[in-house]
mmCIF file of C-alpha atoms in Angstrom:
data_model
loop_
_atom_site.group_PDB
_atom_site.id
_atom_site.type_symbol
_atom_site.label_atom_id
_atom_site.label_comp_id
_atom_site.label_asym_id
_atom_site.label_seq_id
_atom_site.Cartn_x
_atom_site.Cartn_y
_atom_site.Cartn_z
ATOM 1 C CA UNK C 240 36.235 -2.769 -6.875
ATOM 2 C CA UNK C 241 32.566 -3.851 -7.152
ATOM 3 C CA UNK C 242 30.604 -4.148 -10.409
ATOM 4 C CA UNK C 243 28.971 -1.401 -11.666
ATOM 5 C CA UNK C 244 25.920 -0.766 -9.960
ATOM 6 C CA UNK C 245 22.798 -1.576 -11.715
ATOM 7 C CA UNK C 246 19.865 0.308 -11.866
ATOM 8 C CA UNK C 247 17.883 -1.807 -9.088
ATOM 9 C CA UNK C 248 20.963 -0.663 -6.797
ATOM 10 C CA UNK C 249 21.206 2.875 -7.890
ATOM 11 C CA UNK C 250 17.021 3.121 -7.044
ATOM 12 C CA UNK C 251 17.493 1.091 -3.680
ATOM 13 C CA UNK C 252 20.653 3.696 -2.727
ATOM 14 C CA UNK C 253 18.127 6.983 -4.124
ATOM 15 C CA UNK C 254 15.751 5.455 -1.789
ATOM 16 C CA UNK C 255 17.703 5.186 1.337
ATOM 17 C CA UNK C 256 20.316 8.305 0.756
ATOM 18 C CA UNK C 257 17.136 10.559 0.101
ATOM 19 C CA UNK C 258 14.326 8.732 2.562
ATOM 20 C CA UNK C 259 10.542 9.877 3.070
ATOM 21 C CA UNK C 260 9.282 10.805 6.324
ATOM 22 C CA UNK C 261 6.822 7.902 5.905
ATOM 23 C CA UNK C 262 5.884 4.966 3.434
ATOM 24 C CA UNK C 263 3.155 2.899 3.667
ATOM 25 C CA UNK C 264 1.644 0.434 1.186
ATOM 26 C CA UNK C 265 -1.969 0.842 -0.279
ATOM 27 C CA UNK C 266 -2.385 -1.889 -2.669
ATOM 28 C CA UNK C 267 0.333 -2.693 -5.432
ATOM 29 C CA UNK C 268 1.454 0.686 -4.713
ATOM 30 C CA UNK C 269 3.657 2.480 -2.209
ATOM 31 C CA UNK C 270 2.834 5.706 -1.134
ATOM 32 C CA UNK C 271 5.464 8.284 0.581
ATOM 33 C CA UNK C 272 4.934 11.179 2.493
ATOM 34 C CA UNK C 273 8.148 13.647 1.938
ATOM 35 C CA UNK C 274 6.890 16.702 4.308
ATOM 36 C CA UNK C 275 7.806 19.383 1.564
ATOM 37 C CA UNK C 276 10.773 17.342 1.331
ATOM 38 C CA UNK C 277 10.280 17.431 -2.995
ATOM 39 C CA UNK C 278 9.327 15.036 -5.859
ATOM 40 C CA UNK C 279 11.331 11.988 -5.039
ATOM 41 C CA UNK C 280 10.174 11.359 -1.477
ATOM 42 C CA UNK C 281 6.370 12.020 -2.164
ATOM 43 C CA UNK C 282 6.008 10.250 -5.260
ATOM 44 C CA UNK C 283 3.962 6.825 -5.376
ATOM 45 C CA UNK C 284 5.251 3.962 -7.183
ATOM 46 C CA UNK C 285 3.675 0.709 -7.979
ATOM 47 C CA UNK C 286 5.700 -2.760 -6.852
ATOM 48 C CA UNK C 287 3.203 -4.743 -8.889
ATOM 49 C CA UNK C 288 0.727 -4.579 -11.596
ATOM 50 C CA UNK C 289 -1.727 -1.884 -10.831
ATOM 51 C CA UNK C 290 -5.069 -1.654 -12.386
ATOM 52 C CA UNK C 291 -7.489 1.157 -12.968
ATOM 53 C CA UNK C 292 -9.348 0.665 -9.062
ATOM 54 C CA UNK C 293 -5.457 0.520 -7.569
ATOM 55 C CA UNK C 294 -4.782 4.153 -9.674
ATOM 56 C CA UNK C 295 -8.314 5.726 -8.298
ATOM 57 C CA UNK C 296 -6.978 4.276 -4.761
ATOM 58 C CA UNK C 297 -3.876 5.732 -4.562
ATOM 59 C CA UNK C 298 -4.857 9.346 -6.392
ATOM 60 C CA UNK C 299 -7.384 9.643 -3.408
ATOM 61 C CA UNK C 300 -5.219 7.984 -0.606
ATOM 62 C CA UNK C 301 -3.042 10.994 -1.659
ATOM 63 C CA UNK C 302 -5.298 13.530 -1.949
ATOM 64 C CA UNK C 303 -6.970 12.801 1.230
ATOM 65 C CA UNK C 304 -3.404 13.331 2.907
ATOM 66 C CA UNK C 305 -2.995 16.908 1.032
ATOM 67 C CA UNK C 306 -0.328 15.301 -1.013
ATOM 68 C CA UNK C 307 -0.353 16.104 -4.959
ATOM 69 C CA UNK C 308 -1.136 13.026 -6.824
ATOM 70 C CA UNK C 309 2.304 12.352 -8.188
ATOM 71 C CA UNK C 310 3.547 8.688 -9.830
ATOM 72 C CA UNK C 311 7.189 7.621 -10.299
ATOM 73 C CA UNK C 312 7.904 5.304 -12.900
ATOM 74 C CA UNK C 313 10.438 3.388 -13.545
ATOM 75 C CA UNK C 314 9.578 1.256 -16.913
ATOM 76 C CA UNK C 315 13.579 0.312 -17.184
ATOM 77 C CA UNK C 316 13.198 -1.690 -13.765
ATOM 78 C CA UNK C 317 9.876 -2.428 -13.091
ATOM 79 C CA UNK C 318 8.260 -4.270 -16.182
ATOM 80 C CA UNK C 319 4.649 -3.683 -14.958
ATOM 81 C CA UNK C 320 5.809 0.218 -14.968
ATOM 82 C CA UNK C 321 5.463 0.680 -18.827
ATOM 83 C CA UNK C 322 1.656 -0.626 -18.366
ATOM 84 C CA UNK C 323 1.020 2.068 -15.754
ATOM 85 C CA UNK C 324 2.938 4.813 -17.536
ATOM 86 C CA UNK C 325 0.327 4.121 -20.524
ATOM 87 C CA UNK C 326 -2.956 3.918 -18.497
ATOM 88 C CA UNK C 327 -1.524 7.539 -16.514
ATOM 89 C CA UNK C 328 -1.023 8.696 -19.592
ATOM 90 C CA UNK C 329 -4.419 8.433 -21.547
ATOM 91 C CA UNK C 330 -6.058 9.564 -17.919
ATOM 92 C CA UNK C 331 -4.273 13.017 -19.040
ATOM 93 C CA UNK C 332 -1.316 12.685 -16.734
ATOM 94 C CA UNK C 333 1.698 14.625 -17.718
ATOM 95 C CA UNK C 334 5.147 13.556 -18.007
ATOM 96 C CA UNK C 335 7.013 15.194 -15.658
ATOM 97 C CA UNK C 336 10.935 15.765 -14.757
ATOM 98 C CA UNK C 337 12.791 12.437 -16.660
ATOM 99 C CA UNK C 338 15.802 11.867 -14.539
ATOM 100 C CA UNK C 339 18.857 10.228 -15.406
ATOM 101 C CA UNK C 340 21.172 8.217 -13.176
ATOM 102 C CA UNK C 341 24.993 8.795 -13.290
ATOM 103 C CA UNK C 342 27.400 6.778 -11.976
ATOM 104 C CA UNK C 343 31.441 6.218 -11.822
ATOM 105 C CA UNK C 344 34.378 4.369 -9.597
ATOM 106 C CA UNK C 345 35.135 6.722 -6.735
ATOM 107 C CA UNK C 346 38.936 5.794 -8.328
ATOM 108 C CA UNK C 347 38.049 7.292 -11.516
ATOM 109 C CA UNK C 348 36.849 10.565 -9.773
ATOM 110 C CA UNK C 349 39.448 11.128 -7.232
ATOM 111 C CA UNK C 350 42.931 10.226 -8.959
ATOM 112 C CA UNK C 351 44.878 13.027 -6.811
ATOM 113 C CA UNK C 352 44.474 14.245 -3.522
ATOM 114 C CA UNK C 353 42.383 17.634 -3.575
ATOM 115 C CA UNK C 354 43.997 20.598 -1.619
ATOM 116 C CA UNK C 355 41.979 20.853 1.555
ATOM 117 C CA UNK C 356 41.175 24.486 1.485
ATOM 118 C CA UNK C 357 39.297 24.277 -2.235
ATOM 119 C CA UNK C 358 36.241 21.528 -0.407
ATOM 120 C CA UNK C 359 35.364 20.045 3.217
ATOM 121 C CA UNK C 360 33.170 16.764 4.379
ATOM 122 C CA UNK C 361 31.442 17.401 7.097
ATOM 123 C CA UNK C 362 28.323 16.946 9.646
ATOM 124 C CA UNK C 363 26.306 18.542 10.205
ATOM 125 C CA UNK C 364 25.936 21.256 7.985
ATOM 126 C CA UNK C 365 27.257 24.938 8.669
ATOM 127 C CA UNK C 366 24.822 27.998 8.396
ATOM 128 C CA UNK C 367 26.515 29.337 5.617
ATOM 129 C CA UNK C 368 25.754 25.804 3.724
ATOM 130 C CA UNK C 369 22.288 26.287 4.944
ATOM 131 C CA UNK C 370 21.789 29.553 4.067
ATOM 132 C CA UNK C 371 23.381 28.538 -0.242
ATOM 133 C CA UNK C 372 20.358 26.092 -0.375
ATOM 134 C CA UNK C 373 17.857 27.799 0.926
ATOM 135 C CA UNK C 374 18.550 30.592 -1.924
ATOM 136 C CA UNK C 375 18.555 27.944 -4.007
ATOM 137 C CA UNK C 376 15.217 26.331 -3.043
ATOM 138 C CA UNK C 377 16.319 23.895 -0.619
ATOM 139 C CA UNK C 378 15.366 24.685 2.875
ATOM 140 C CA UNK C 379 13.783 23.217 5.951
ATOM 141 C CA UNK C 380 12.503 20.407 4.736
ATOM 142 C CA UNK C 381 14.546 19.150 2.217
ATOM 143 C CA UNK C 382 17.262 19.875 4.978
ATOM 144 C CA UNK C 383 15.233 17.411 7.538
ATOM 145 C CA UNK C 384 15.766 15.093 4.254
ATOM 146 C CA UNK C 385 19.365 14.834 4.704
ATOM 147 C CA UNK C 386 18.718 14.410 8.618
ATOM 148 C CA UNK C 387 16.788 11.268 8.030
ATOM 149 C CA UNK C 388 19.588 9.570 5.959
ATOM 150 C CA UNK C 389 21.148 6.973 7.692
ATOM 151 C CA UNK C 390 25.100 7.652 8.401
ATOM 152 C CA UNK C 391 27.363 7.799 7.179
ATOM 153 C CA UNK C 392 26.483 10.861 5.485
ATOM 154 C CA UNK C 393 28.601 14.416 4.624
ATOM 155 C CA UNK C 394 27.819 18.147 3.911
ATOM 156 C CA UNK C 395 30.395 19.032 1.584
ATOM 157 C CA UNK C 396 31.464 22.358 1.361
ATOM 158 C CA UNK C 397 33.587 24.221 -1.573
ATOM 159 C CA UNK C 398 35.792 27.474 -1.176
ATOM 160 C CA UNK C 399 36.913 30.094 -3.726
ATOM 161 C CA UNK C 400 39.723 31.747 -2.421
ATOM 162 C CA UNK C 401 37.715 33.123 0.931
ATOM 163 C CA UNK C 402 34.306 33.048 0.072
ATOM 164 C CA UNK C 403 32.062 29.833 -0.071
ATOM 165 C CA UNK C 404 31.625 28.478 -3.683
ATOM 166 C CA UNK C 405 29.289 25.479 -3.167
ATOM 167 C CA UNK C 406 27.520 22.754 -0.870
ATOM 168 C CA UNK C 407 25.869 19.642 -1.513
ATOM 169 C CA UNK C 408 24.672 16.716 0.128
ATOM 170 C CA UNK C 409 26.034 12.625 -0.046
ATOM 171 C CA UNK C 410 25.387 9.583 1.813
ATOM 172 C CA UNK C 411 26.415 5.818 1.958
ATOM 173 C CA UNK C 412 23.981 2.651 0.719
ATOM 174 C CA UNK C 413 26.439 -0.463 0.942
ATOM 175 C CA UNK C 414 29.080 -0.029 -1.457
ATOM 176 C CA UNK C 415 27.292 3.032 -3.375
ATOM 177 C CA UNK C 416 27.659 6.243 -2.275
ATOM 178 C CA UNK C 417 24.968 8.991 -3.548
ATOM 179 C CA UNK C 418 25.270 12.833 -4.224
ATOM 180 C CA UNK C 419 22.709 15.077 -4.249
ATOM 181 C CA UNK C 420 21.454 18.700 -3.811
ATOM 182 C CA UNK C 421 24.498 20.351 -5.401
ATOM 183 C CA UNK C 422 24.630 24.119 -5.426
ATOM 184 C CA UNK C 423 27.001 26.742 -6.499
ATOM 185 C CA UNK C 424 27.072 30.119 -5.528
ATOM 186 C CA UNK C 425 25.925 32.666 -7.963
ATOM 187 C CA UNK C 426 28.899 34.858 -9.143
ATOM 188 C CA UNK C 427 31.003 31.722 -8.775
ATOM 189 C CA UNK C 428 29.701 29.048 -11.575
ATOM 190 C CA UNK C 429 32.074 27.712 -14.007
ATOM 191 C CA UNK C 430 35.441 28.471 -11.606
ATOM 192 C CA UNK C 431 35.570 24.128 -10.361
ATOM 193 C CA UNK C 432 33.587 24.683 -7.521
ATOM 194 C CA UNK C 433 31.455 21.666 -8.896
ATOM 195 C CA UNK C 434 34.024 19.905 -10.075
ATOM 196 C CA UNK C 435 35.974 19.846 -6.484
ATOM 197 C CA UNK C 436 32.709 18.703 -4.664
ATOM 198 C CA UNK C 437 32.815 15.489 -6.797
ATOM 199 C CA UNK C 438 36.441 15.060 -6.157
ATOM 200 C CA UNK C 439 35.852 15.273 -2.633
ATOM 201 C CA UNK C 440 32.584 13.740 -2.653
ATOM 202 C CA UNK C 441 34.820 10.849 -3.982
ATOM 203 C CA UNK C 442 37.491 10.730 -1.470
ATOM 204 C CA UNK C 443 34.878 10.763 1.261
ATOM 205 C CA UNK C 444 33.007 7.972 -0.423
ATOM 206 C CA UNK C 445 36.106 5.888 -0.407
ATOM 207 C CA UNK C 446 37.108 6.502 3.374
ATOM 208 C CA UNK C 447 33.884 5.064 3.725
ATOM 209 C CA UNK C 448 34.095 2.387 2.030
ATOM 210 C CA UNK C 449 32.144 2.837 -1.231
ATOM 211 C CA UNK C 450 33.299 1.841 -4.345
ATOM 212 C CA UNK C 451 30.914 3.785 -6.907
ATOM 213 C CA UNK C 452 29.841 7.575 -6.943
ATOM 214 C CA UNK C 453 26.584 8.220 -8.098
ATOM 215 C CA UNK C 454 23.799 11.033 -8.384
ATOM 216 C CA UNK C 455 20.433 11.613 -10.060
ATOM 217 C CA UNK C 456 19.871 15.035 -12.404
ATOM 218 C CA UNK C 457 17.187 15.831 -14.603
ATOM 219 C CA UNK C 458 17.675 15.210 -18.556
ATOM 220 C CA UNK C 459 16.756 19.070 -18.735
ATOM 221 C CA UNK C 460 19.893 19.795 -16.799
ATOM 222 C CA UNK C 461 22.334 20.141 -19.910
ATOM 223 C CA UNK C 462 25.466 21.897 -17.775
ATOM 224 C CA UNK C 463 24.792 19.432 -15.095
ATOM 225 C CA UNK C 464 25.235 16.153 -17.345
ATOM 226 C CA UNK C 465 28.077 17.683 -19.293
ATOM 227 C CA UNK C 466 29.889 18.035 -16.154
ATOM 228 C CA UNK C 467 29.497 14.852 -15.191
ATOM 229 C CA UNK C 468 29.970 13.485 -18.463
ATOM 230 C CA UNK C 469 33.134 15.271 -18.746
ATOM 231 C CA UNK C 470 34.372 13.515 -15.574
ATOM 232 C CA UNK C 471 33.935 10.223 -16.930
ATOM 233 C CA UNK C 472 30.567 9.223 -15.232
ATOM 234 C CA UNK C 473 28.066 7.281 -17.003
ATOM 235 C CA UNK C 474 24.531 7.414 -17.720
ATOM 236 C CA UNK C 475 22.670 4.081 -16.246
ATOM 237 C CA UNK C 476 19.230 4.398 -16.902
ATOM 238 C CA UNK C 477 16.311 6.668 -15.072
ATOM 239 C CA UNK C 478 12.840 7.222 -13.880
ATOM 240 C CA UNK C 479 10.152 10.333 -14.894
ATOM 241 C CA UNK C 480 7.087 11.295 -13.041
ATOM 242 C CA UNK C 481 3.445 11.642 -13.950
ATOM 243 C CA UNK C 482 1.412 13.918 -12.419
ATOM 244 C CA UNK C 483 -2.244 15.501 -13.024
ATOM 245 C CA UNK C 484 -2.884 18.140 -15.387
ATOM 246 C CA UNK C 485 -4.303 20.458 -12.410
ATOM 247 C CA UNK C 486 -1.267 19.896 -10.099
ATOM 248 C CA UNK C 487 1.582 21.394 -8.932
ATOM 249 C CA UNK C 488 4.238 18.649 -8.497
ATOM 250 C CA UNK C 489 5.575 18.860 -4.104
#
């Protein structure tokens, strides 16, 4: 088994499980453009000291491309990060969705074989997976997400007796494999349906060859991180946003 991924490798595999439609670089900074595709593909973040003139620069850059200004920061990883946090944040920039990284041997997460009729792997996704996230927020776009991520790359799929309990969304970076966009039906919560996607989730990850399981949830998420916890994944470090009083994060 690999080491544990650190958090440079748990950012690069966020990055490429979870890709922009676009990235360009203006400056220390790179700026995404996620076509509706959510916070962590449209977000700018700086790969070098960035002063005042490089802020101004990028806020317009993404204005000018009807993107709300939004900043990722990553202070844990990128020294120059804490510097920018503090100059976003006396510009009246609001801290916005911390995120934590979990992470755990796909070993550790898949000790027995799970009974094939409880959760599926598979591509592309069916309309009744389609249909579970775009009741829970995720639709088109965040969909063409997933699209963009380079294989391989599963739609899981959970089952409660005959009905469908659950669907998320994991792909491959080397030897990390990362989960995200997990939903469970309403009516169904707290039966395993979670619980069974990361068991498959795991499986799959090690048929493909990863060695570590990880996702990204917000510290706000309290069910979410007890469930994980309670699987024996570990917290490895995280990232927040700032964002403009006046805007509405994408």
């Amino acid at each position: 088994m690999s080491a544990a991924p650190d958090l440079a490798a748990l950012t690069a595999a966020l990055e490429a499980t979870w890709p922009p439609a676009s990235a360009t670089r203006l400056g220390p900074f790179t700026l995404r453009e996620g076509a509706g595709g959510g916070s962590r593909v449209s977000a700018a973040t700086a790969e070098a000291a960035a002063g005042p003139d490089d802020i101004a620069a990028a806020t317009a850059a993404m204005r000018a491309a009807g993107t709300p200004p939004l900043f990722r920061l990553r202070p844990e990883l990128c020294p120059w990060d804490a510097t920018l946090d503090a100059a976003l944040e006396a510009s009246g920039h609001l801290r916005h969705d911390p995120t934590v990284f979990y992470a755990a041997p796909v070993a550790a997460l898949a000790p027995e074989p799970l009974p094939r009729l409880r959760a599926f792997a598979i591509w592309p996704p069916l309309a009744i997976q389609r249909d579970l996230w775009a009741e829970a927020g995720i639709g088109p776009a965040r969909l063409a997400v997933m699209a963009r991520a380079a294989e391989p790359r599963a739609a899981l799929l959970a089952r409660e007796a005959d009905r469908v309990a659950g669907t998320a969304f994991v792909a491959l970076h080397g030897p990390l494999a990362m989960l995200h966009a997990m939903e469970v039906t309403p009516g169904l919560r707290r039966r395993g349906a979670a619980r069974n996607m990361m068991r498959r989730a795991a499986e799959w990850a090690a048929r493909a060859g990863a060695h570590w399981l990880a996702l990204a949830v917000t510290e706000a998420n309290a069910p979410a991180r007890s469930l994980y916890e309670a699987l024996g994944m570990r917290a490895c470090g995280g990232y927040h946003y700032r964002r403009a009083p006046e805007e509405t994060a994408p």
